[in-house]
GROMACS .gro file of C-alpha atoms in nm:
model
  354
    1MET     CA    1  15.667  -2.788  -9.467
    2PRO     CA    2  15.806  -3.139  -9.516
    3ASP     CA    3  16.144  -3.179  -9.681
    4PRO     CA    4  16.079  -3.228 -10.055
    5LYS     CA    5  16.350  -3.496 -10.056
    6TYR     CA    6  16.200  -3.679  -9.759
    7VAL     CA    7  16.222  -4.061  -9.751
    8PHE     CA    8  16.024  -4.273  -9.507
    9ILE     CA    9  16.179  -4.611  -9.421
   10SER     CA   10  15.953  -4.869  -9.264
   11HIS     CA   11  16.021  -5.221  -9.143
   12SER     CA   12  15.868  -5.512  -8.962
   13ASN     CA   13  15.939  -5.509  -8.589
   14LYS     CA   14  15.997  -5.884  -8.610
   15GLU     CA   15  16.303  -5.850  -8.832
   16PRO     CA   16  16.623  -5.958  -8.655
   17ASP     CA   17  16.863  -5.720  -8.831
   18ALA     CA   18  16.721  -5.383  -8.723
   19SER     CA   19  17.067  -5.225  -8.759
   20LEU     CA   20  17.008  -5.242  -9.133
   21LEU     CA   21  16.777  -4.943  -9.100
   22LYS     CA   22  17.049  -4.734  -8.943
   23ARG     CA   23  17.300  -4.829  -9.210
   24LEU     CA   24  17.052  -4.758  -9.490
   25SER     CA   25  16.953  -4.425  -9.337
   26GLU     CA   26  17.317  -4.322  -9.305
   27TYR     CA   27  17.379  -4.416  -9.667
   28LEU     CA   28  17.081  -4.213  -9.793
   29GLU     CA   29  17.190  -3.915  -9.585
   30SER     CA   30  17.533  -3.939  -9.748
   31GLN     CA   31  17.351  -3.909 -10.081
   32ARG     CA   32  17.174  -3.593  -9.957
   33LEU     CA   33  16.840  -3.767  -9.918
   34SER     CA   34  16.670  -3.694  -9.585
   35ALA     CA   35  16.549  -4.016  -9.427
   36TRP     CA   36  16.345  -4.114  -9.121
   37TYR     CA   37  16.274  -4.456  -8.976
   38ASP     CA   38  16.084  -4.595  -8.680
   39VAL     CA   39  16.375  -4.658  -8.450
   40ASP     CA   40  16.162  -4.742  -8.145
   41GLY     CA   41  15.920  -4.989  -8.299
   42LEU     CA   42  15.614  -4.775  -8.223
   43MET     CA   43  15.276  -4.946  -8.223
   44GLY     CA   44  14.906  -4.856  -8.190
   45ASP     CA   45  14.817  -4.493  -8.113
   46LYS     CA   46  15.182  -4.393  -8.090
   47TRP     CA   47  15.236  -4.522  -8.444
   48THR     CA   48  14.941  -4.320  -8.572
   49ARG     CA   49  15.054  -3.998  -8.403
   50GLN     CA   50  15.428  -4.015  -8.456
   51VAL     CA   51  15.476  -4.235  -8.759
   52GLY     CA   52  15.155  -4.190  -8.953
   53ASP     CA   53  15.206  -3.818  -9.011
   54ARG     CA   54  15.560  -3.869  -9.131
   55LEU     CA   55  15.447  -4.151  -9.355
   56LEU     CA   56  15.177  -3.948  -9.527
   57HIS     CA   57  15.404  -3.646  -9.581
   58ALA     CA   58  15.697  -3.843  -9.718
   59THR     CA   59  15.775  -3.812 -10.085
   60VAL     CA   60  15.903  -4.167 -10.110
   61TYR     CA   61  15.825  -4.473  -9.902
   62VAL     CA   62  16.075  -4.757  -9.860
   63LEU     CA   63  15.960  -5.080  -9.699
   64ILE     CA   64  16.225  -5.309  -9.552
   65ALA     CA   65  16.100  -5.659  -9.488
   66SER     CA   66  16.157  -6.025  -9.550
   67VAL     CA   67  15.929  -6.191  -9.802
   68ASN     CA   68  15.779  -6.380  -9.509
   69SER     CA   69  15.687  -6.067  -9.314
   70LEU     CA   70  15.520  -5.912  -9.620
   71THR     CA   71  15.230  -6.149  -9.565
   72SER     CA   72  15.166  -6.033  -9.208
   73PRO     CA   73  14.840  -5.839  -9.140
   74GLU     CA   74  15.032  -5.538  -9.009
   75VAL     CA   75  15.248  -5.502  -9.318
   76LYS     CA   76  14.954  -5.564  -9.550
   77ASP     CA   77  14.763  -5.285  -9.374
   78GLU     CA   78  15.056  -5.048  -9.416
   79LEU     CA   79  15.091  -5.140  -9.783
   80ASP     CA   80  14.721  -5.070  -9.838
   81LYS     CA   81  14.764  -4.720  -9.691
   82ILE     CA   82  15.057  -4.653  -9.922
   83ARG     CA   83  14.878  -4.793 -10.228
   84TYR     CA   84  14.600  -4.543 -10.157
   85GLU     CA   85  14.854  -4.262 -10.134
   86LYS     CA   86  15.016  -4.370 -10.462
   87VAL     CA   87  14.685  -4.368 -10.648
   88HIS     CA   88  14.564  -4.038 -10.505
   89ASN     CA   89  14.885  -3.846 -10.442
   90GLY     CA   90  15.146  -4.017 -10.656
   91LYS     CA   91  15.361  -4.142 -10.369
   92ALA     CA   92  15.630  -4.389 -10.472
   93ILE     CA   93  15.668  -4.727 -10.306
   94ILE     CA   94  16.007  -4.894 -10.330
   95PRO     CA   95  16.035  -5.222 -10.138
   96LEU     CA   96  16.377  -5.332 -10.016
   97VAL     CA   97  16.326  -5.702  -9.960
   98MET     CA   98  16.555  -5.895  -9.730
   99ASP     CA   99  16.505  -6.246  -9.864
  100ASP     CA  100  16.740  -6.541  -9.836
  101SER     CA  101  17.032  -6.312  -9.756
  102TYR     CA  102  16.885  -6.285  -9.406
  103PHE     CA  103  16.625  -6.561  -9.382
  104THR     CA  104  16.608  -6.925  -9.473
  105LEU     CA  105  16.254  -6.897  -9.612
  106ILE     CA  106  16.263  -6.850  -9.988
  107ARG     CA  107  15.959  -6.738 -10.190
  108THR     CA  108  15.924  -6.721 -10.566
  109ASP     CA  109  15.884  -6.400 -10.766
  110LYS     CA  110  15.521  -6.502 -10.819
  111ASP     CA  111  15.462  -6.506 -10.442
  112LEU     CA  112  15.628  -6.168 -10.413
  113TYR     CA  113  15.403  -6.023 -10.683
  114SER     CA  114  15.090  -6.147 -10.505
  115VAL     CA  115  15.179  -5.928 -10.206
  116LEU     CA  116  15.339  -5.623 -10.366
  117GLY     CA  117  15.143  -5.618 -10.691
  118SER     CA  118  15.307  -5.412 -10.965
  119ASN     CA  119  15.553  -5.271 -10.710
  120SER     CA  120  15.735  -5.603 -10.706
  121ASP     CA  121  15.903  -5.481 -11.025
  122GLN     CA  122  16.059  -5.200 -10.822
  123ALA     CA  123  16.163  -5.426 -10.536
  124VAL     CA  124  16.533  -5.446 -10.455
  125LEU     CA  125  16.597  -5.808 -10.359
  126MET     CA  126  16.915  -5.800 -10.160
  127SER     CA  127  17.012  -6.157 -10.244
  128LYS     CA  128  17.055  -6.055 -10.607
  129PHE     CA  129  17.341  -5.822 -10.518
  130THR     CA  130  17.695  -5.914 -10.425
  131SER     CA  131  17.690  -5.689 -10.119
  132GLU     CA  132  17.465  -5.479  -9.899
  133GLN     CA  133  17.634  -5.167 -10.034
  134ALA     CA  134  17.547  -5.264 -10.391
  135ALA     CA  135  17.180  -5.307 -10.292
  136PHE     CA  136  17.184  -4.967 -10.118
  137GLU     CA  137  17.331  -4.805 -10.428
  138ARG     CA  138  17.061  -4.957 -10.647
  139LEU     CA  139  16.793  -4.833 -10.408
  140GLY     CA  140  16.953  -4.489 -10.411
  141GLU     CA  141  16.935  -4.485 -10.790
  142TYR     CA  142  16.563  -4.556 -10.778
  143LEU     CA  143  16.506  -4.282 -10.523
  144LYS     CA  144  16.705  -4.018 -10.709
  145CYS     CA  145  16.532  -4.103 -11.034
  146TYR     CA  146  16.191  -4.056 -10.875
  147LEU     CA  147  16.277  -3.742 -10.680
  148ASP     CA  148  16.452  -3.570 -10.969
  149GLU     CA  149  16.151  -3.636 -11.191
  150PHE     CA  150  15.872  -3.537 -10.958
  151GLU     CA  151  16.002  -3.284 -10.709
  152ASN     CA  152  16.034  -2.913 -10.772
  153ASN     CA  153  16.232  -2.635 -10.606
  154PRO     CA  154  15.993  -2.420 -10.395
  155LYS     CA  155  16.189  -2.112 -10.506
  156ASP     CA  156  16.068  -2.171 -10.863
  157PHE     CA  157  15.713  -2.075 -10.764
  158THR     CA  158  15.655  -1.699 -10.752
  159THR     CA  159  15.339  -1.609 -10.562
  160ASP     CA  160  15.147  -1.298 -10.462
  161GLU     CA  161  15.177  -1.148 -10.113
  162SER     CA  162  14.924  -1.394  -9.970
  163GLY     CA  163  15.131  -1.687 -10.093
  164THR     CA  164  14.817  -1.855 -10.229
  165LYS     CA  165  14.818  -1.734 -10.590
  166LEU     CA  166  15.083  -1.862 -10.828
  167VAL     CA  167  15.197  -1.564 -11.033
  168LYS     CA  168  15.480  -1.732 -11.226
  169TYR     CA  169  15.664  -2.062 -11.240
  170VAL     CA  170  16.027  -1.990 -11.327
  171GLY     CA  171  16.170  -2.342 -11.314
  172THR     CA  172  16.266  -2.577 -11.596
  173ASP     CA  173  16.137  -2.911 -11.462
  174SER     CA  174  15.947  -3.128 -11.707
  175ILE     CA  175  15.706  -3.245 -11.437
  176VAL     CA  176  15.559  -2.989 -11.197
  177ARG     CA  177  15.344  -3.047 -10.889
  178ILE     CA  178  15.147  -2.741 -10.783
  179PRO     CA  179  15.221  -2.687 -10.410
  180ALA     CA  180  14.940  -2.750 -10.161
  181SER     CA  181  14.958  -2.385 -10.049
  182ILE     CA  182  14.840  -2.261 -10.391
  183THR     CA  183  14.468  -2.201 -10.446
  184GLU     CA  184  14.488  -2.004 -10.773
  185ILE     CA  185  14.703  -2.040 -11.084
  186GLY     CA  186  14.737  -1.690 -11.223
  187GLU     CA  187  14.724  -1.551 -11.575
  188ARG     CA  188  15.016  -1.676 -11.788
  189ALA     CA  189  15.179  -1.846 -11.488
  190PHE     CA  190  15.334  -2.114 -11.714
  191SER     CA  191  15.282  -1.945 -12.051
  192GLY     CA  192  15.550  -2.030 -12.306
  193ASN     CA  193  15.718  -2.296 -12.090
  194LYS     CA  194  15.858  -2.539 -12.348
  195GLN     CA  195  16.006  -2.781 -12.093
  196LEU     CA  196  15.680  -2.858 -11.913
  197GLN     CA  197  15.548  -3.203 -12.004
  198LYS     CA  198  15.322  -3.288 -11.712
  199VAL     CA  199  15.148  -3.081 -11.444
  200ILE     CA  200  14.986  -3.220 -11.131
  201VAL     CA  201  14.730  -2.975 -10.993
  202HIS     CA  202  14.675  -3.009 -10.619
  203SER     CA  203  14.316  -3.040 -10.496
  204ALA     CA  204  14.356  -2.707 -10.310
  205VAL     CA  205  14.355  -2.519 -10.643
  206THR     CA  206  14.009  -2.373 -10.709
  207LYS     CA  207  14.082  -2.131 -10.994
  208ILE     CA  208  14.291  -2.134 -11.313
  209GLU     CA  209  14.308  -1.801 -11.494
  210ARG     CA  210  14.336  -1.729 -11.866
  211TYR     CA  211  14.641  -1.834 -12.064
  212ALA     CA  212  14.782  -2.007 -11.753
  213PHE     CA  213  14.945  -2.279 -11.968
  214LYS     CA  214  14.934  -2.104 -12.305
  215SER     CA  215  15.187  -2.225 -12.562
  216CYS     CA  216  15.324  -2.497 -12.335
  217SER     CA  217  15.378  -2.705 -12.647
  218SER     CA  218  15.534  -3.005 -12.469
  219LEU     CA  219  15.256  -3.034 -12.213
  220VAL     CA  220  15.088  -3.369 -12.280
  221ALA     CA  221  14.951  -3.471 -11.940
  222VAL     CA  222  14.747  -3.299 -11.669
  223GLU     CA  223  14.650  -3.468 -11.342
  224GLY     CA  224  14.445  -3.365 -11.039
  225MET     CA  225  14.223  -3.056 -11.063
  226GLN     CA  226  13.967  -3.214 -10.827
  227GLY     CA  227  13.914  -2.883 -10.648
  228VAL     CA  228  13.892  -2.654 -10.951
  229GLU     CA  229  13.567  -2.457 -10.961
  230CYS     CA  230  13.657  -2.185 -11.211
  231CYS     CA  231  13.879  -2.230 -11.517
  232ASP     CA  232  13.916  -2.001 -11.817
  233VAL     CA  233  13.861  -2.151 -12.162
  234THR     CA  234  14.202  -2.022 -12.274
  235ALA     CA  235  14.393  -2.185 -11.985
  236PHE     CA  236  14.553  -2.450 -12.211
  237LYS     CA  237  14.539  -2.260 -12.541
  238ASP     CA  238  14.804  -2.368 -12.793
  239SER     CA  239  14.945  -2.623 -12.546
  240GLY     CA  240  14.998  -2.993 -12.603
  241VAL     CA  241  14.658  -3.068 -12.447
  242GLY     CA  242  14.479  -2.764 -12.588
  243ASP     CA  243  14.260  -2.958 -12.831
  244ASN     CA  244  14.109  -3.183 -12.566
  245SER     CA  245  13.740  -3.117 -12.507
  246ILE     CA  246  13.767  -3.224 -12.143
  247ILE     CA  247  14.070  -3.224 -11.911
  248CYS     CA  248  14.039  -3.376 -11.563
  249GLY     CA  249  13.665  -3.303 -11.552
  250VAL     CA  250  13.690  -2.949 -11.692
  251VAL     CA  251  13.510  -2.903 -12.027
  252PHE     CA  252  13.657  -2.662 -12.281
  253ASN     CA  253  13.464  -2.729 -12.600
  254GLY     CA  254  13.216  -2.964 -12.765
  255GLU     CA  255  13.030  -3.037 -13.084
  256VAL     CA  256  12.670  -2.948 -13.160
  257VAL     CA  257  12.496  -3.238 -13.338
  258GLY     CA  258  12.148  -3.190 -13.478
  259GLY     CA  259  12.104  -2.875 -13.275
  260VAL     CA  260  12.192  -3.055 -12.950
  261LEU     CA  261  12.503  -2.988 -12.742
  262THR     CA  262  12.572  -3.283 -12.514
  263VAL     CA  263  12.821  -3.194 -12.242
  264PRO     CA  264  13.041  -3.505 -12.200
  265GLU     CA  265  13.000  -3.752 -11.916
  266GLY     CA  266  13.251  -3.697 -11.639
  267ALA     CA  267  13.227  -3.321 -11.670
  268ARG     CA  268  13.246  -3.144 -11.333
  269VAL     CA  269  13.325  -2.790 -11.451
  270ILE     CA  270  13.243  -2.599 -11.770
  271ALA     CA  271  13.519  -2.349 -11.841
  272SER     CA  272  13.440  -1.979 -11.860
  273GLY     CA  273  13.350  -1.889 -12.218
  274ALA     CA  274  13.360  -2.252 -12.333
  275PHE     CA  275  13.045  -2.238 -12.550
  276ASN     CA  276  13.016  -1.866 -12.611
  277CYS     CA  277  12.787  -1.796 -12.909
  278CYS     CA  278  12.725  -2.165 -12.983
  279ASP     CA  279  12.439  -2.251 -13.221
  280ALA     CA  280  12.277  -2.521 -13.005
  281LYS     CA  281  11.903  -2.526 -12.958
  282GLN     CA  282  11.925  -2.768 -12.665
  283ILE     CA  283  12.189  -2.843 -12.402
  284VAL     CA  284  12.216  -3.177 -12.222
  285PHE     CA  285  12.411  -3.156 -11.896
  286PRO     CA  286  12.553  -3.470 -11.731
  287VAL     CA  287  12.484  -3.584 -11.377
  288GLY     CA  288  12.774  -3.469 -11.160
  289LEU     CA  289  12.821  -3.127 -11.316
  290GLU     CA  290  12.902  -2.882 -11.035
  291HIS     CA  291  13.016  -2.550 -11.182
  292ILE     CA  292  12.940  -2.347 -11.495
  293GLY     CA  293  13.184  -2.065 -11.572
  294ALA     CA  294  13.115  -1.702 -11.653
  295ILE     CA  295  12.985  -1.626 -12.005
  296ALA     CA  296  12.997  -2.002 -12.074
  297PHE     CA  297  12.693  -1.992 -12.305
  298SER     CA  298  12.650  -1.618 -12.361
  299GLY     CA  299  12.531  -1.517 -12.704
  300SER     CA  300  12.378  -1.858 -12.775
  301SER     CA  301  12.076  -1.720 -12.960
  302TYR     CA  302  11.878  -2.039 -13.023
  303ILE     CA  303  11.846  -2.181 -12.670
  304THR     CA  304  11.489  -2.157 -12.538
  305GLU     CA  305  11.513  -2.369 -12.220
  306VAL     CA  306  11.788  -2.513 -12.000
  307GLU     CA  307  11.765  -2.785 -11.737
  308PHE     CA  308  12.039  -2.825 -11.478
  309PRO     CA  309  12.131  -3.138 -11.278
  310VAL     CA  310  12.078  -3.154 -10.902
  311SER     CA  311  12.457  -3.160 -10.857
  312LEU     CA  312  12.501  -2.801 -10.980
  313LYS     CA  313  12.662  -2.573 -10.718
  314SER     CA  314  12.742  -2.249 -10.902
  315ILE     CA  315  12.685  -2.056 -11.224
  316GLY     CA  316  12.921  -1.778 -11.327
  317LYS     CA  317  12.815  -1.424 -11.401
  318ASN     CA  318  12.649  -1.378 -11.742
  319ALA     CA  319  12.678  -1.749 -11.818
  320PHE     CA  320  12.361  -1.715 -12.029
  321ALA     CA  321  12.375  -1.344 -12.116
  322ASP     CA  322  12.246  -1.241 -12.461
  323CYS     CA  323  12.055  -1.567 -12.500
  324MET     CA  324  11.759  -1.377 -12.640
  325GLU     CA  325  11.529  -1.679 -12.691
  326LEU     CA  326  11.589  -1.828 -12.347
  327LYS     CA  327  11.260  -1.832 -12.154
  328MET     CA  328  11.300  -2.092 -11.879
  329ALA     CA  329  11.567  -2.240 -11.650
  330ILE     CA  330  11.486  -2.559 -11.458
  331PHE     CA  331  11.697  -2.662 -11.158
  332ASN     CA  332  11.661  -3.024 -11.052
  333GLY     CA  333  11.739  -2.916 -10.699
  334LYS     CA  334  11.798  -2.585 -10.526
  335LYS     CA  335  11.927  -2.313 -10.754
  336PRO     CA  336  12.276  -2.181 -10.672
  337ALA     CA  337  12.298  -1.854 -10.482
  338ASP     CA  338  12.454  -1.680 -10.781
  339ALA     CA  339  12.201  -1.806 -11.034
  340GLU     CA  340  12.023  -1.472 -11.084
  341LEU     CA  341  12.344  -1.312 -11.219
  342ALA     CA  342  12.375  -1.579 -11.487
  343PHE     CA  343  12.070  -1.464 -11.685
  344GLU     CA  344  12.060  -1.119 -11.837
  345ASN     CA  345  11.698  -1.117 -11.960
  346LYS     CA  346  11.392  -1.203 -11.753
  347ILE     CA  347  11.316  -1.573 -11.755
  348THR     CA  348  11.109  -1.822 -11.557
  349ILE     CA  349  11.310  -2.014 -11.299
  350LYS     CA  350  11.185  -2.344 -11.156
  351GLU     CA  351  11.340  -2.531 -10.866
  352LEU     CA  352  11.264  -2.901 -10.834
  353TYR     CA  353  11.366  -3.061 -10.504
  354LYS     CA  354  11.452  -3.429 -10.532
   0.00000   0.00000   0.00000
């Protein structure tokens, strides 16, 4: 596994003061921050094989360049890759800009913003410091701030024998990233954690069991959950986000208006037991819904017919059990393999291929 304190340092091969990389790397190592930089100026396929993997697995990315080199196609391409990583995986970008301390070309802050975007606010412009050491120290402060906030000790995650189910998180970090090795978050894994403010659920997680984040009163933000297929309705009970009807595409509750329950747009998963015994006569599912949890609508006595979107992939066991008036289920596509187990009484099932 990559070092959780891993820093990737990149630079333009055209820069004259390549020894700066070595000095910066040595400084970061002295601050107990593991660093790696492209010492050989790798290009093409070698860059992809040897540098690309390190780049994508780094926690923090530091770009060393002059303002002039930031406009080069190669650097722009690299920045685009990192911007994608920041949006999708939360990777930090901290530019260390060698401007008129090393080069005669001087650009304005406006020009810098046009290349770096919002990350220009993080940029350490070396000319604004009295010495190289002072610039390094400022950069180190940025890195430590980011790493302390977002990185967690692997020993704080207690798993089952397979290493894929999180049984208990025993740490005290306010922001927790679920490791990529975890596919299930077990019952009460974070229950009662008062320090937790934000959790980032890796796309590898497919299941979140009951009371997983119960009574996490400080929890106000949840990110990720793109891979979740099954989530219990009590997963965030009594937490800071517990009243939300939808969290990262997972629906937990909703309001019946005029006998109609409209599952919100953006819903990808309906939590197990989410609408148990609801009084809706009609359910409207959004396009893009993929999974319906077990007993999601069980005991809903007034439903006579349900129509599912073509995007539906699975329906949990007894999702529509004890729906005594339900007579027909229409699938706008092929019915999921587990569909028969969702309906307790005999009903008519239609499959419409589109």
